[in-house]
């Protein structure tokens, strides 16, 4: 649902001053080794990346973070943090890094150092599997579509609606905005809408839970989006080790196994940050 691309406004003023107010700090990697733990910031409310189950934070991000900790030789410590203040909290020293389904964007790349991508964050359309009239996003012209209120998917959907109209096609007949995605999926299943826009990794989970009921349709955007780990810009040693860890996990298939565990399928991600970002 990557609402996370949008919910940093509350911390904008703080972020604007980060470059001029960073205090000298010890290297995060050295700190983690000395402490015996890597402290990881995340907002534990984004299934299947991270969420609370029986009082414990679990998810894809947690498993990837644990692999990084194994590489360092330390234990992970997860800190649940409100998303709007997560980057300021990183620079305040509340944790060593952020591993929390953070979309790599041009704006964020000016504030944090990102690892290579480790999951696909691109927004696509979920349609009913038996709806043969929809094979690409353009086929939804003149039809109702659903998104979560305030999400990055909503922004992408509105931009594509404008593109359809510029191309001389009807836009969406309705962009229904929901407080929660499960309501949107239910309306799609009940034919109240003809598509729902969300990140491809989130929709893989929906398809896993309802085999044969839905299909994924692409074409909303030509710019691919990815999730990356985020570090303070001067913590290059920890960022570089994260890249080494992720590259190794991609090469030996362990990252794909974690993706299959949590999403019911695998994703192809590059080993470098793309030149063109959302």
PDB file of C-alpha atoms in Angstrom:
ATOM      1  CA  UNK A   1       0.000   0.000   0.000  1.00  0.00           C
ATOM      2  CA  UNK A   2       3.004   2.197   0.245  1.00  0.00           C
ATOM      3  CA  UNK A   3       1.340   4.954   2.251  1.00  0.00           C
ATOM      4  CA  UNK A   4       4.893   5.277   3.509  1.00  0.00           C
ATOM      5  CA  UNK A   5       5.809   7.354   0.486  1.00  0.00           C
ATOM      6  CA  UNK A   6       3.472  10.069   1.716  1.00  0.00           C
ATOM      7  CA  UNK A   7       3.503  10.157   5.493  1.00  0.00           C
ATOM      8  CA  UNK A   8       6.673  12.121   6.114  1.00  0.00           C
ATOM      9  CA  UNK A   9       5.123  15.576   5.959  1.00  0.00           C
ATOM     10  CA  UNK A  10       4.962  15.964   9.703  1.00  0.00           C
ATOM     11  CA  UNK A  11       8.721  15.629   9.932  1.00  0.00           C
ATOM     12  CA  UNK A  12       9.565  17.817   6.949  1.00  0.00           C
ATOM     13  CA  UNK A  13      10.795  20.791   8.969  1.00  0.00           C
ATOM     14  CA  UNK A  14      13.032  18.555  11.025  1.00  0.00           C
ATOM     15  CA  UNK A  15      14.376  16.818   7.943  1.00  0.00           C
ATOM     16  CA  UNK A  16      15.191  20.097   6.244  1.00  0.00           C
ATOM     17  CA  UNK A  17      17.647  20.933   8.989  1.00  0.00           C
ATOM     18  CA  UNK A  18      19.310  17.557   9.337  1.00  0.00           C
ATOM     19  CA  UNK A  19      22.313  18.345   7.162  1.00  0.00           C
ATOM     20  CA  UNK A  20      23.255  21.339   9.285  1.00  0.00           C
ATOM     21  CA  UNK A  21      22.529  19.876  12.702  1.00  0.00           C
ATOM     22  CA  UNK A  22      24.029  16.382  12.622  1.00  0.00           C
ATOM     23  CA  UNK A  23      26.173  15.826  15.649  1.00  0.00           C
ATOM     24  CA  UNK A  24      29.349  13.805  15.538  1.00  0.00           C
ATOM     25  CA  UNK A  25      28.530  10.202  16.410  1.00  0.00           C
ATOM     26  CA  UNK A  26      30.319   6.907  16.600  1.00  0.00           C
ATOM     27  CA  UNK A  27      30.117   4.560  13.653  1.00  0.00           C
ATOM     28  CA  UNK A  28      26.829   2.608  13.840  1.00  0.00           C
ATOM     29  CA  UNK A  29      28.467  -0.663  12.814  1.00  0.00           C
ATOM     30  CA  UNK A  30      31.137  -0.336  15.494  1.00  0.00           C
ATOM     31  CA  UNK A  31      28.461   0.603  18.029  1.00  0.00           C
ATOM     32  CA  UNK A  32      26.383  -2.456  17.152  1.00  0.00           C
ATOM     33  CA  UNK A  33      29.358  -4.798  17.521  1.00  0.00           C
ATOM     34  CA  UNK A  34      30.275  -3.292  20.877  1.00  0.00           C
ATOM     35  CA  UNK A  35      26.663  -3.417  22.084  1.00  0.00           C
ATOM     36  CA  UNK A  36      25.961  -6.878  20.708  1.00  0.00           C
ATOM     37  CA  UNK A  37      22.731  -5.704  19.075  1.00  0.00           C
ATOM     38  CA  UNK A  38      21.729  -3.825  15.942  1.00  0.00           C
ATOM     39  CA  UNK A  39      18.870  -1.462  16.795  1.00  0.00           C
ATOM     40  CA  UNK A  40      16.423  -1.294  13.900  1.00  0.00           C
ATOM     41  CA  UNK A  41      13.635   1.236  13.465  1.00  0.00           C
ATOM     42  CA  UNK A  42      10.367   0.185  11.845  1.00  0.00           C
ATOM     43  CA  UNK A  43       6.655   0.875  11.976  1.00  0.00           C
ATOM     44  CA  UNK A  44       5.198  -2.500  12.893  1.00  0.00           C
ATOM     45  CA  UNK A  45       1.895  -2.066  11.088  1.00  0.00           C
ATOM     46  CA  UNK A  46       2.560  -3.208   7.527  1.00  0.00           C
ATOM     47  CA  UNK A  47       1.815  -6.892   6.910  1.00  0.00           C
ATOM     48  CA  UNK A  48       3.740  -8.903   5.798  1.00  0.00           C
ATOM     49  CA  UNK A  49       6.793  -6.664   6.160  1.00  0.00           C
ATOM     50  CA  UNK A  50       6.442  -6.079   9.889  1.00  0.00           C
ATOM     51  CA  UNK A  51       3.598  -6.435  12.346  1.00  0.00           C
ATOM     52  CA  UNK A  52       2.911  -7.592  15.870  1.00  0.00           C
ATOM     53  CA  UNK A  53       1.980 -11.239  16.374  1.00  0.00           C
ATOM     54  CA  UNK A  54       1.546 -12.454  19.944  1.00  0.00           C
ATOM     55  CA  UNK A  55       3.409  -9.409  21.204  1.00  0.00           C
ATOM     56  CA  UNK A  56       6.400  -9.947  18.913  1.00  0.00           C
ATOM     57  CA  UNK A  57       7.314  -8.048  15.735  1.00  0.00           C
ATOM     58  CA  UNK A  58       7.599 -10.456  12.806  1.00  0.00           C
ATOM     59  CA  UNK A  59       7.688 -10.224   9.029  1.00  0.00           C
ATOM     60  CA  UNK A  60       9.818 -10.155   5.910  1.00  0.00           C
ATOM     61  CA  UNK A  61      11.770  -7.106   7.074  1.00  0.00           C
ATOM     62  CA  UNK A  62      12.497  -8.801  10.396  1.00  0.00           C
ATOM     63  CA  UNK A  63      13.893 -11.881   8.660  1.00  0.00           C
ATOM     64  CA  UNK A  64      16.035  -9.792   6.302  1.00  0.00           C
ATOM     65  CA  UNK A  65      17.262  -7.714   9.250  1.00  0.00           C
ATOM     66  CA  UNK A  66      18.128 -10.881  11.164  1.00  0.00           C
ATOM     67  CA  UNK A  67      20.245 -12.048   8.221  1.00  0.00           C
ATOM     68  CA  UNK A  68      22.138  -8.745   8.353  1.00  0.00           C
ATOM     69  CA  UNK A  69      22.641  -9.173  12.097  1.00  0.00           C
ATOM     70  CA  UNK A  70      23.976 -12.698  11.551  1.00  0.00           C
ATOM     71  CA  UNK A  71      26.507 -11.227   9.132  1.00  0.00           C
ATOM     72  CA  UNK A  72      27.595  -8.685  11.751  1.00  0.00           C
ATOM     73  CA  UNK A  73      27.519 -11.229  14.582  1.00  0.00           C
ATOM     74  CA  UNK A  74      24.908  -9.443  16.706  1.00  0.00           C
ATOM     75  CA  UNK A  75      21.250  -9.804  17.688  1.00  0.00           C
ATOM     76  CA  UNK A  76      18.450  -7.653  16.213  1.00  0.00           C
ATOM     77  CA  UNK A  77      16.457  -5.253  18.378  1.00  0.00           C
ATOM     78  CA  UNK A  78      13.321  -3.909  16.694  1.00  0.00           C
ATOM     79  CA  UNK A  79      11.960  -0.514  17.726  1.00  0.00           C
ATOM     80  CA  UNK A  80       8.366   0.265  16.722  1.00  0.00           C
ATOM     81  CA  UNK A  81       8.284   3.903  15.603  1.00  0.00           C
ATOM     82  CA  UNK A  82       5.621   6.212  14.164  1.00  0.00           C
ATOM     83  CA  UNK A  83       6.280   6.544  10.449  1.00  0.00           C
ATOM     84  CA  UNK A  84       6.024  10.334  10.258  1.00  0.00           C
ATOM     85  CA  UNK A  85       9.028  10.735  12.551  1.00  0.00           C
ATOM     86  CA  UNK A  86      11.113   7.722  11.621  1.00  0.00           C
ATOM     87  CA  UNK A  87      13.909   9.543   9.738  1.00  0.00           C
ATOM     88  CA  UNK A  88      14.304  12.247  12.406  1.00  0.00           C
ATOM     89  CA  UNK A  89      14.449   9.440  14.996  1.00  0.00           C
ATOM     90  CA  UNK A  90      17.245   7.780  13.012  1.00  0.00           C
ATOM     91  CA  UNK A  91      19.293  10.973  13.148  1.00  0.00           C
ATOM     92  CA  UNK A  92      18.451  11.451  16.820  1.00  0.00           C
ATOM     93  CA  UNK A  93      20.198   8.146  17.489  1.00  0.00           C
ATOM     94  CA  UNK A  94      17.084   6.183  18.486  1.00  0.00           C
ATOM     95  CA  UNK A  95      18.255   3.315  16.288  1.00  0.00           C
ATOM     96  CA  UNK A  96      21.052   2.358  13.906  1.00  0.00           C
ATOM     97  CA  UNK A  97      19.061   1.985  10.705  1.00  0.00           C
ATOM     98  CA  UNK A  98      15.567   1.724   9.245  1.00  0.00           C
ATOM     99  CA  UNK A  99      14.413  -1.575   7.748  1.00  0.00           C
ATOM    100  CA  UNK A 100      10.729  -0.949   7.220  1.00  0.00           C
ATOM    101  CA  UNK A 101       9.531  -1.190   3.612  1.00  0.00           C
ATOM    102  CA  UNK A 102      10.792   2.303   2.825  1.00  0.00           C
ATOM    103  CA  UNK A 103      10.435   3.256  -0.829  1.00  0.00           C
ATOM    104  CA  UNK A 104      13.656   4.575  -2.350  1.00  0.00           C
ATOM    105  CA  UNK A 105      12.722   8.017  -3.672  1.00  0.00           C
ATOM    106  CA  UNK A 106      14.656  11.003  -4.976  1.00  0.00           C
ATOM    107  CA  UNK A 107      13.555  13.109  -2.001  1.00  0.00           C
ATOM    108  CA  UNK A 108      14.529  10.525   0.605  1.00  0.00           C
ATOM    109  CA  UNK A 109      17.873   9.807  -1.059  1.00  0.00           C
ATOM    110  CA  UNK A 110      18.860  13.362  -0.153  1.00  0.00           C
ATOM    111  CA  UNK A 111      18.317  12.577   3.535  1.00  0.00           C
ATOM    112  CA  UNK A 112      19.431   8.980   4.040  1.00  0.00           C
ATOM    113  CA  UNK A 113      21.837   6.481   2.500  1.00  0.00           C
ATOM    114  CA  UNK A 114      19.901   3.608   0.952  1.00  0.00           C
ATOM    115  CA  UNK A 115      20.962   0.017   0.477  1.00  0.00           C
ATOM    116  CA  UNK A 116      20.387  -1.763  -2.800  1.00  0.00           C
ATOM    117  CA  UNK A 117      16.718  -2.718  -3.331  1.00  0.00           C
ATOM    118  CA  UNK A 118      15.479  -5.854  -1.591  1.00  0.00           C
ATOM    119  CA  UNK A 119      11.773  -5.808  -2.563  1.00  0.00           C
ATOM    120  CA  UNK A 120       9.576  -4.451  -5.341  1.00  0.00           C
ATOM    121  CA  UNK A 121       7.452  -1.452  -4.319  1.00  0.00           C
ATOM    122  CA  UNK A 122       5.941  -0.729  -7.735  1.00  0.00           C
ATOM    123  CA  UNK A 123       2.219  -0.016  -7.792  1.00  0.00           C
ATOM    124  CA  UNK A 124       0.106  -2.283  -9.978  1.00  0.00           C
ATOM    125  CA  UNK A 125      -3.571  -3.129 -10.368  1.00  0.00           C
ATOM    126  CA  UNK A 126      -5.360  -6.077  -8.782  1.00  0.00           C
ATOM    127  CA  UNK A 127      -8.232  -7.233 -10.996  1.00  0.00           C
ATOM    128  CA  UNK A 128     -10.586 -10.194 -10.937  1.00  0.00           C
ATOM    129  CA  UNK A 129      -9.019 -13.222 -12.576  1.00  0.00           C
ATOM    130  CA  UNK A 130     -12.162 -13.921 -14.610  1.00  0.00           C
ATOM    131  CA  UNK A 131     -12.399 -10.376 -16.023  1.00  0.00           C
ATOM    132  CA  UNK A 132     -11.011 -10.895 -19.527  1.00  0.00           C
ATOM    133  CA  UNK A 133     -11.744  -7.265 -20.457  1.00  0.00           C
ATOM    134  CA  UNK A 134      -8.795  -6.078 -18.342  1.00  0.00           C
ATOM    135  CA  UNK A 135      -5.297  -7.057 -19.454  1.00  0.00           C
ATOM    136  CA  UNK A 136      -3.523  -3.716 -18.906  1.00  0.00           C
ATOM    137  CA  UNK A 137      -4.063  -0.591 -16.817  1.00  0.00           C
ATOM    138  CA  UNK A 138      -5.387   1.228 -19.892  1.00  0.00           C
ATOM    139  CA  UNK A 139      -8.324  -1.199 -20.016  1.00  0.00           C
ATOM    140  CA  UNK A 140      -9.630   0.357 -16.792  1.00  0.00           C
ATOM    141  CA  UNK A 141     -10.492   3.629 -18.563  1.00  0.00           C
ATOM    142  CA  UNK A 142     -14.115   4.434 -17.787  1.00  0.00           C
ATOM    143  CA  UNK A 143     -14.252   1.898 -14.944  1.00  0.00           C
ATOM    144  CA  UNK A 144     -14.240   2.299 -11.133  1.00  0.00           C
ATOM    145  CA  UNK A 145     -11.037   1.626  -9.236  1.00  0.00           C
ATOM    146  CA  UNK A 146     -10.149   1.486  -5.538  1.00  0.00           C
ATOM    147  CA  UNK A 147      -7.193   2.766  -3.485  1.00  0.00           C
ATOM    148  CA  UNK A 148      -6.396   3.430   0.156  1.00  0.00           C
ATOM    149  CA  UNK A 149      -6.984   6.987   1.290  1.00  0.00           C
ATOM    150  CA  UNK A 150      -3.742   8.950   1.540  1.00  0.00           C
ATOM    151  CA  UNK A 151      -1.581   6.227   0.012  1.00  0.00           C
ATOM    152  CA  UNK A 152       1.140   6.518  -2.605  1.00  0.00           C
ATOM    153  CA  UNK A 153      -1.080   4.267  -4.704  1.00  0.00           C
ATOM    154  CA  UNK A 154      -3.753   6.973  -4.631  1.00  0.00           C
ATOM    155  CA  UNK A 155      -1.272   9.492  -6.021  1.00  0.00           C
ATOM    156  CA  UNK A 156      -0.177   7.081  -8.770  1.00  0.00           C
ATOM    157  CA  UNK A 157      -3.807   6.343  -9.622  1.00  0.00           C
ATOM    158  CA  UNK A 158      -4.740  10.008  -9.875  1.00  0.00           C
ATOM    159  CA  UNK A 159      -1.711  10.665 -12.085  1.00  0.00           C
ATOM    160  CA  UNK A 160      -2.676   7.799 -14.386  1.00  0.00           C
ATOM    161  CA  UNK A 161      -6.256   9.082 -14.502  1.00  0.00           C
ATOM    162  CA  UNK A 162      -4.858  12.389 -15.797  1.00  0.00           C
ATOM    163  CA  UNK A 163      -2.720  10.521 -18.346  1.00  0.00           C
ATOM    164  CA  UNK A 164      -5.750   8.667 -19.674  1.00  0.00           C
ATOM    165  CA  UNK A 165      -7.598  11.938 -20.156  1.00  0.00           C
ATOM    166  CA  UNK A 166      -4.586  13.572 -21.832  1.00  0.00           C
ATOM    167  CA  UNK A 167      -4.499  10.643 -24.256  1.00  0.00           C
ATOM    168  CA  UNK A 168      -8.125  11.315 -25.164  1.00  0.00           C
ATOM    169  CA  UNK A 169      -9.542   8.403 -23.189  1.00  0.00           C
ATOM    170  CA  UNK A 170     -12.069   8.575 -20.383  1.00  0.00           C
ATOM    171  CA  UNK A 171     -10.504   8.585 -16.959  1.00  0.00           C
ATOM    172  CA  UNK A 172     -11.633   6.219 -14.241  1.00  0.00           C
ATOM    173  CA  UNK A 173     -15.380   6.456 -13.688  1.00  0.00           C
ATOM    174  CA  UNK A 174     -14.666   6.610  -9.952  1.00  0.00           C
ATOM    175  CA  UNK A 175     -11.580   6.502  -7.736  1.00  0.00           C
ATOM    176  CA  UNK A 176     -12.985   5.021  -4.537  1.00  0.00           C
ATOM    177  CA  UNK A 177     -10.802   5.742  -1.511  1.00  0.00           C
ATOM    178  CA  UNK A 178     -10.917   3.377   1.453  1.00  0.00           C
ATOM    179  CA  UNK A 179      -9.657   3.676   5.003  1.00  0.00           C
ATOM    180  CA  UNK A 180      -8.322   0.119   4.813  1.00  0.00           C
ATOM    181  CA  UNK A 181      -7.369  -2.114   1.902  1.00  0.00           C
ATOM    182  CA  UNK A 182      -9.406  -5.197   2.933  1.00  0.00           C
ATOM    183  CA  UNK A 183     -12.564  -3.181   2.222  1.00  0.00           C
ATOM    184  CA  UNK A 184     -11.241  -2.368  -1.249  1.00  0.00           C
ATOM    185  CA  UNK A 185     -10.493  -6.022  -1.984  1.00  0.00           C
ATOM    186  CA  UNK A 186     -13.978  -7.019  -0.868  1.00  0.00           C
ATOM    187  CA  UNK A 187     -15.573  -4.460  -3.174  1.00  0.00           C
ATOM    188  CA  UNK A 188     -13.443  -5.744  -6.045  1.00  0.00           C
ATOM    189  CA  UNK A 189     -14.511  -9.325  -5.365  1.00  0.00           C
ATOM    190  CA  UNK A 190     -18.154  -8.186  -5.217  1.00  0.00           C
ATOM    191  CA  UNK A 191     -17.802  -6.285  -8.534  1.00  0.00           C
ATOM    192  CA  UNK A 192     -18.366  -2.855  -7.017  1.00  0.00           C
ATOM    193  CA  UNK A 193     -15.019  -1.853  -8.535  1.00  0.00           C
ATOM    194  CA  UNK A 194     -12.956  -3.350 -11.349  1.00  0.00           C
ATOM    195  CA  UNK A 195      -9.495  -2.858  -9.891  1.00  0.00           C
ATOM    196  CA  UNK A 196      -7.506  -1.977  -6.766  1.00  0.00           C
ATOM    197  CA  UNK A 197      -4.104  -0.255  -6.856  1.00  0.00           C
ATOM    198  CA  UNK A 198      -1.424  -1.254  -4.342  1.00  0.00           C
ATOM    199  CA  UNK A 199       2.248  -2.266  -4.273  1.00  0.00           C
ATOM    200  CA  UNK A 200       2.952  -5.498  -6.114  1.00  0.00           C
ATOM    201  CA  UNK A 201       4.435  -7.165  -3.032  1.00  0.00           C
ATOM    202  CA  UNK A 202       1.324  -6.414  -0.964  1.00  0.00           C
ATOM    203  CA  UNK A 203      -0.914  -7.744  -3.725  1.00  0.00           C
ATOM    204  CA  UNK A 204       1.108 -10.951  -3.943  1.00  0.00           C
ATOM    205  CA  UNK A 205      -0.059 -11.645  -0.384  1.00  0.00           C
ATOM    206  CA  UNK A 206      -3.688 -11.054  -1.376  1.00  0.00           C
ATOM    207  CA  UNK A 207      -3.347 -13.461  -4.291  1.00  0.00           C
ATOM    208  CA  UNK A 208      -1.719 -16.051  -2.045  1.00  0.00           C
ATOM    209  CA  UNK A 209      -4.674 -15.847   0.361  1.00  0.00           C
ATOM    210  CA  UNK A 210      -7.261 -16.155  -2.438  1.00  0.00           C
ATOM    211  CA  UNK A 211      -5.770 -18.440  -5.102  1.00  0.00           C
ATOM    212  CA  UNK A 212      -7.362 -18.125  -8.524  1.00  0.00           C
ATOM    213  CA  UNK A 213      -9.582 -15.188  -7.559  1.00  0.00           C
ATOM    214  CA  UNK A 214      -7.426 -12.267  -8.686  1.00  0.00           C
ATOM    215  CA  UNK A 215      -4.728 -11.321 -11.180  1.00  0.00           C
ATOM    216  CA  UNK A 216      -2.111  -8.555 -11.343  1.00  0.00           C
ATOM    217  CA  UNK A 217      -2.223  -6.025 -14.176  1.00  0.00           C
ATOM    218  CA  UNK A 218       0.677  -3.673 -14.886  1.00  0.00           C
ATOM    219  CA  UNK A 219       1.075  -0.452 -16.851  1.00  0.00           C
ATOM    220  CA  UNK A 220       0.260   2.258 -14.300  1.00  0.00           C
ATOM    221  CA  UNK A 221       3.756   3.743 -14.317  1.00  0.00           C
ATOM    222  CA  UNK A 222       6.947   3.415 -16.340  1.00  0.00           C
ATOM    223  CA  UNK A 223       9.094   4.104 -13.257  1.00  0.00           C
ATOM    224  CA  UNK A 224       9.827   1.061 -11.116  1.00  0.00           C
ATOM    225  CA  UNK A 225       9.832   1.553  -7.348  1.00  0.00           C
ATOM    226  CA  UNK A 226      11.756  -0.463  -4.774  1.00  0.00           C
ATOM    227  CA  UNK A 227      12.145  -0.790  -1.017  1.00  0.00           C
ATOM    228  CA  UNK A 228      15.573  -0.277   0.552  1.00  0.00           C
ATOM    229  CA  UNK A 229      17.168  -0.190   3.979  1.00  0.00           C
ATOM    230  CA  UNK A 230      17.931   3.351   5.167  1.00  0.00           C
ATOM    231  CA  UNK A 231      21.012   4.540   7.052  1.00  0.00           C
ATOM    232  CA  UNK A 232      22.427   7.832   8.239  1.00  0.00           C
ATOM    233  CA  UNK A 233      24.388   9.286   5.348  1.00  0.00           C
ATOM    234  CA  UNK A 234      27.689   9.033   7.205  1.00  0.00           C
ATOM    235  CA  UNK A 235      27.143   5.384   8.196  1.00  0.00           C
ATOM    236  CA  UNK A 236      28.672   4.019   5.005  1.00  0.00           C
ATOM    237  CA  UNK A 237      30.305   1.012   6.686  1.00  0.00           C
ATOM    238  CA  UNK A 238      26.956  -0.359   7.860  1.00  0.00           C
ATOM    239  CA  UNK A 239      25.298   0.475   4.532  1.00  0.00           C
ATOM    240  CA  UNK A 240      28.083  -1.274   2.610  1.00  0.00           C
ATOM    241  CA  UNK A 241      27.792  -4.376   4.781  1.00  0.00           C
ATOM    242  CA  UNK A 242      24.038  -4.391   4.186  1.00  0.00           C
ATOM    243  CA  UNK A 243      24.691  -4.327   0.441  1.00  0.00           C
ATOM    244  CA  UNK A 244      27.158  -7.197   0.749  1.00  0.00           C
ATOM    245  CA  UNK A 245      24.613  -9.172   2.778  1.00  0.00           C
ATOM    246  CA  UNK A 246      21.770  -8.538   0.333  1.00  0.00           C
ATOM    247  CA  UNK A 247      23.931  -9.380  -2.689  1.00  0.00           C
ATOM    248  CA  UNK A 248      24.892 -12.656  -1.042  1.00  0.00           C
ATOM    249  CA  UNK A 249      21.270 -13.472  -0.204  1.00  0.00           C
ATOM    250  CA  UNK A 250      20.248 -12.823  -3.793  1.00  0.00           C
ATOM    251  CA  UNK A 251      23.067 -14.996  -5.108  1.00  0.00           C
ATOM    252  CA  UNK A 252      22.444 -17.968  -2.803  1.00  0.00           C
ATOM    253  CA  UNK A 253      18.653 -17.834  -3.106  1.00  0.00           C
ATOM    254  CA  UNK A 254      17.962 -17.127   0.567  1.00  0.00           C
ATOM    255  CA  UNK A 255      16.283 -13.783  -0.186  1.00  0.00           C
ATOM    256  CA  UNK A 256      13.994 -15.491  -2.698  1.00  0.00           C
ATOM    257  CA  UNK A 257      13.100 -18.083  -0.051  1.00  0.00           C
ATOM    258  CA  UNK A 258      12.093 -15.347   2.381  1.00  0.00           C
ATOM    259  CA  UNK A 259      10.005 -13.676  -0.317  1.00  0.00           C
ATOM    260  CA  UNK A 260       8.250 -16.937  -1.085  1.00  0.00           C
ATOM    261  CA  UNK A 261       7.637 -17.453   2.644  1.00  0.00           C
ATOM    262  CA  UNK A 262       6.021 -14.054   3.188  1.00  0.00           C
ATOM    263  CA  UNK A 263       4.567 -13.182  -0.233  1.00  0.00           C
ATOM    264  CA  UNK A 264       3.943 -16.512  -1.915  1.00  0.00           C
ATOM    265  CA  UNK A 265       6.285 -15.610  -4.770  1.00  0.00           C
ATOM    266  CA  UNK A 266       9.601 -13.989  -5.602  1.00  0.00           C
ATOM    267  CA  UNK A 267      10.662 -10.563  -6.879  1.00  0.00           C
ATOM    268  CA  UNK A 268      13.451  -9.430  -9.168  1.00  0.00           C
ATOM    269  CA  UNK A 269      15.370  -6.463  -7.743  1.00  0.00           C
ATOM    270  CA  UNK A 270      18.533  -4.772  -9.048  1.00  0.00           C
ATOM    271  CA  UNK A 271      21.845  -4.776  -7.189  1.00  0.00           C
ATOM    272  CA  UNK A 272      22.177  -1.019  -7.582  1.00  0.00           C
ATOM    273  CA  UNK A 273      19.786   1.848  -6.959  1.00  0.00           C
ATOM    274  CA  UNK A 274      18.135   2.807 -10.277  1.00  0.00           C
ATOM    275  CA  UNK A 275      19.124   6.127 -11.838  1.00  0.00           C
ATOM    276  CA  UNK A 276      15.461   7.094 -12.219  1.00  0.00           C
ATOM    277  CA  UNK A 277      13.495   7.101  -8.965  1.00  0.00           C
ATOM    278  CA  UNK A 278       9.913   7.949  -8.025  1.00  0.00           C
TER     279      UNK A 278
END
